Short mmCIF file of C-alpha atoms in Angstrom, two decimals:
data_model
loop_
_atom_site.label_atom_id
_atom_site.label_comp_id
_atom_site.label_asym_id
_atom_site.label_seq_id
_atom_site.Cartn_x
_atom_site.Cartn_y
_atom_site.Cartn_z
CA MET A 1 5.46 -6.97 6.72
CA THR A 2 4.79 -9.69 4.20
CA GLY A 3 2.15 -11.78 5.93
CA ARG A 4 4.54 -14.69 6.14
CA ALA A 5 5.07 -16.97 9.10
CA ARG A 6 8.39 -16.83 10.98
CA ASP A 7 9.61 -19.84 9.02
CA GLY A 8 9.08 -18.03 5.69
CA THR A 9 5.98 -19.93 4.61
CA LEU A 10 2.86 -18.18 3.40
CA SER A 11 0.09 -17.48 5.84
CA ALA A 12 -3.35 -18.92 5.11
CA VAL A 13 -5.07 -15.53 4.92
CA SER A 14 -4.76 -12.45 2.78
CA PHE A 15 -2.79 -9.49 4.03
CA ASP A 16 -3.18 -5.79 3.53
CA LEU A 17 -0.78 -3.02 2.61
CA SER A 18 -1.52 0.59 1.77
CA VAL A 19 0.49 3.45 0.35
CA TRP A 20 -0.08 7.00 1.58
CA ALA A 21 0.60 10.35 -0.06
CA LEU A 22 1.24 12.58 2.92
CA PRO A 23 3.35 15.76 3.07
CA ASN A 24 7.11 15.50 3.45
CA GLY A 25 7.98 15.09 7.09
CA ALA A 26 4.87 13.05 7.88
CA THR A 27 5.44 10.77 10.84
CA PRO A 28 4.32 7.16 11.33
CA GLU A 29 1.79 8.47 13.86
CA GLN A 30 0.29 10.75 11.20
CA VAL A 31 0.02 7.82 8.80
CA ARG A 32 -1.72 5.72 11.46
CA ALA A 33 -4.10 8.63 12.18
CA ALA A 34 -4.93 8.89 8.46
CA VAL A 35 -5.56 5.12 8.35
CA GLN A 36 -7.92 5.43 11.32
CA GLN A 37 -9.81 8.30 9.68
CA CYS A 38 -10.23 6.17 6.54
CA ARG A 39 -11.52 3.25 8.61
CA GLU A 40 -14.04 5.60 10.19
CA GLY A 41 -15.21 6.74 6.75
CA TRP A 42 -13.63 10.20 6.82
CA HIS A 43 -12.49 10.97 3.29
CA GLY A 44 -11.95 14.57 2.26
CA LYS A 45 -13.25 15.80 -1.06
CA GLN A 46 -10.08 16.43 -3.02
CA GLN A 47 -8.31 15.48 -6.20
CA PRO A 48 -6.15 12.33 -6.13
CA ASP A 49 -2.53 13.01 -5.32
CA PRO A 50 -0.45 12.73 -8.54
CA ARG A 51 2.00 10.42 -6.74
CA LEU A 52 -0.83 7.94 -6.14
CA VAL A 53 -2.03 8.17 -9.72
CA ALA A 54 1.49 7.37 -10.93
CA PHE A 55 1.83 4.51 -8.41
CA TYR A 56 -1.55 3.05 -9.45
CA ARG A 57 -0.64 3.17 -13.14
CA ALA A 58 2.73 1.56 -12.48
CA ILE A 59 1.52 -1.24 -10.21
CA THR A 60 -1.50 -2.10 -12.36
CA ALA A 61 0.67 -2.16 -15.49
CA SER A 62 2.37 -5.22 -13.98
CA TYR A 63 -0.51 -6.55 -11.88
CA PRO A 64 -3.94 -5.60 -13.29
CA ASP A 65 -6.50 -4.46 -10.76
CA GLY A 66 -9.21 -6.92 -9.78
CA PRO A 67 -9.15 -10.43 -8.30
CA THR A 68 -10.90 -12.04 -11.26
CA ARG A 69 -8.00 -11.45 -13.63
CA PRO A 70 -5.64 -14.40 -14.18
CA GLY A 71 -2.35 -14.13 -12.33
CA THR A 72 -3.35 -11.16 -10.19
CA PRO A 73 -1.97 -10.96 -6.65
CA TRP A 74 -5.05 -9.10 -5.41
CA GLU A 75 -7.63 -10.65 -3.12
CA ALA A 76 -10.00 -7.75 -3.84
CA PRO A 77 -10.02 -4.74 -6.16
CA LEU A 78 -7.66 -1.98 -5.07
CA HIS A 79 -9.26 0.63 -2.81
CA THR A 80 -8.25 4.04 -4.13
CA ALA A 81 -8.75 7.40 -2.46
CA ALA A 82 -7.29 10.87 -2.90
CA ASP A 83 -4.52 10.23 -0.35
CA HIS A 84 -4.00 6.45 -0.36
CA ILE A 85 -4.36 3.10 -2.10
CA GLU A 86 -5.16 -0.03 -0.13
CA MET A 87 -4.05 -3.39 -1.49
CA ASN A 88 -5.51 -6.68 -0.23
CA LEU A 89 -3.04 -9.35 -1.33
CA ASN A 90 -3.89 -13.01 -1.65
CA PRO A 91 -1.96 -15.56 0.43
CA THR A 92 -0.12 -16.94 -2.62
CA CYS A 93 1.22 -13.54 -3.59
CA PRO A 94 4.79 -13.90 -4.87
CA ASP A 95 7.54 -12.02 -3.01
CA GLN A 96 8.27 -10.11 -6.21
CA VAL A 97 4.93 -8.32 -5.92
CA LEU A 98 5.89 -7.08 -2.45
CA LEU A 99 9.28 -5.96 -3.71
CA ASP A 100 7.60 -4.10 -6.56
CA ILE A 101 5.16 -2.39 -4.18
CA GLU A 102 8.02 -1.29 -1.93
CA ARG A 103 10.11 -0.08 -4.89
CA LEU A 104 7.23 1.86 -6.44
CA ALA A 105 6.28 3.38 -3.08
CA GLY A 106 9.84 4.67 -2.82
CA GLU A 107 9.93 5.92 -6.40
CA HIS A 108 6.70 7.88 -5.85
CA ASP A 109 7.56 9.18 -2.35
CA LEU A 110 4.73 7.30 -0.64
CA MET A 111 4.60 5.98 2.90
CA LEU A 112 3.83 2.25 3.20
CA PHE A 113 1.47 1.01 5.94
CA ASP A 114 1.33 -2.66 6.98
CA ALA A 115 -2.15 -3.31 8.41
CA GLN A 116 -1.10 -6.57 10.08
CA ASP A 117 1.07 -4.93 12.71
CA GLY A 118 0.64 -1.18 12.14
CA SER A 119 4.19 -0.68 10.87
CA VAL A 120 4.89 2.37 8.73
CA TYR A 121 7.75 2.43 6.27
CA PRO A 122 8.88 5.76 4.83
CA PRO A 123 10.20 5.89 1.26
CA PRO A 124 13.90 4.99 1.07
CA ALA A 125 14.78 8.59 0.14
CA ARG A 126 13.31 9.77 3.46
CA VAL A 127 15.19 7.12 5.41
CA ARG A 128 18.53 8.30 3.96
CA SER A 129 17.81 11.98 4.69
#
C-alpha cells in the first residue's frame, strides 16, 4: 500500500491514495466502482461529506495542501470531491504521513483506496465489527 519496493526502499515514482466517504456497509467493490466513476468524470452535484471536510482539515493541518510548500508530502494538490479526496504522494514521503492518513481515515470512518493495486481498506472500526 505504501509504494515501497519489497525490500522497503522507496519507489522512484509518486503513489496515489484516496479516502472515500461511502455509506456504512460499503464493500470494496463499491469503492472501486466509485473510483471508476470518478475516473470517467462522473461527479454528482452534492455537498461535501462532513467526514471528508474533517479529514481534509486534519491532514492539511499537519501537511499543508500543495506541492510548492516546503516539507509537503504531496506531489500535486489534493483532489477533493463531495465523496472522496485523492492524494498524490511524492516518492520521498515519510512513513509517518502514511500512518497519519490511515489513522485519520479510521477516525473519520472513511474507506482507503490504494490506486497502485486496487486494494480497499475499511476503517479499523469496521474491521472489528
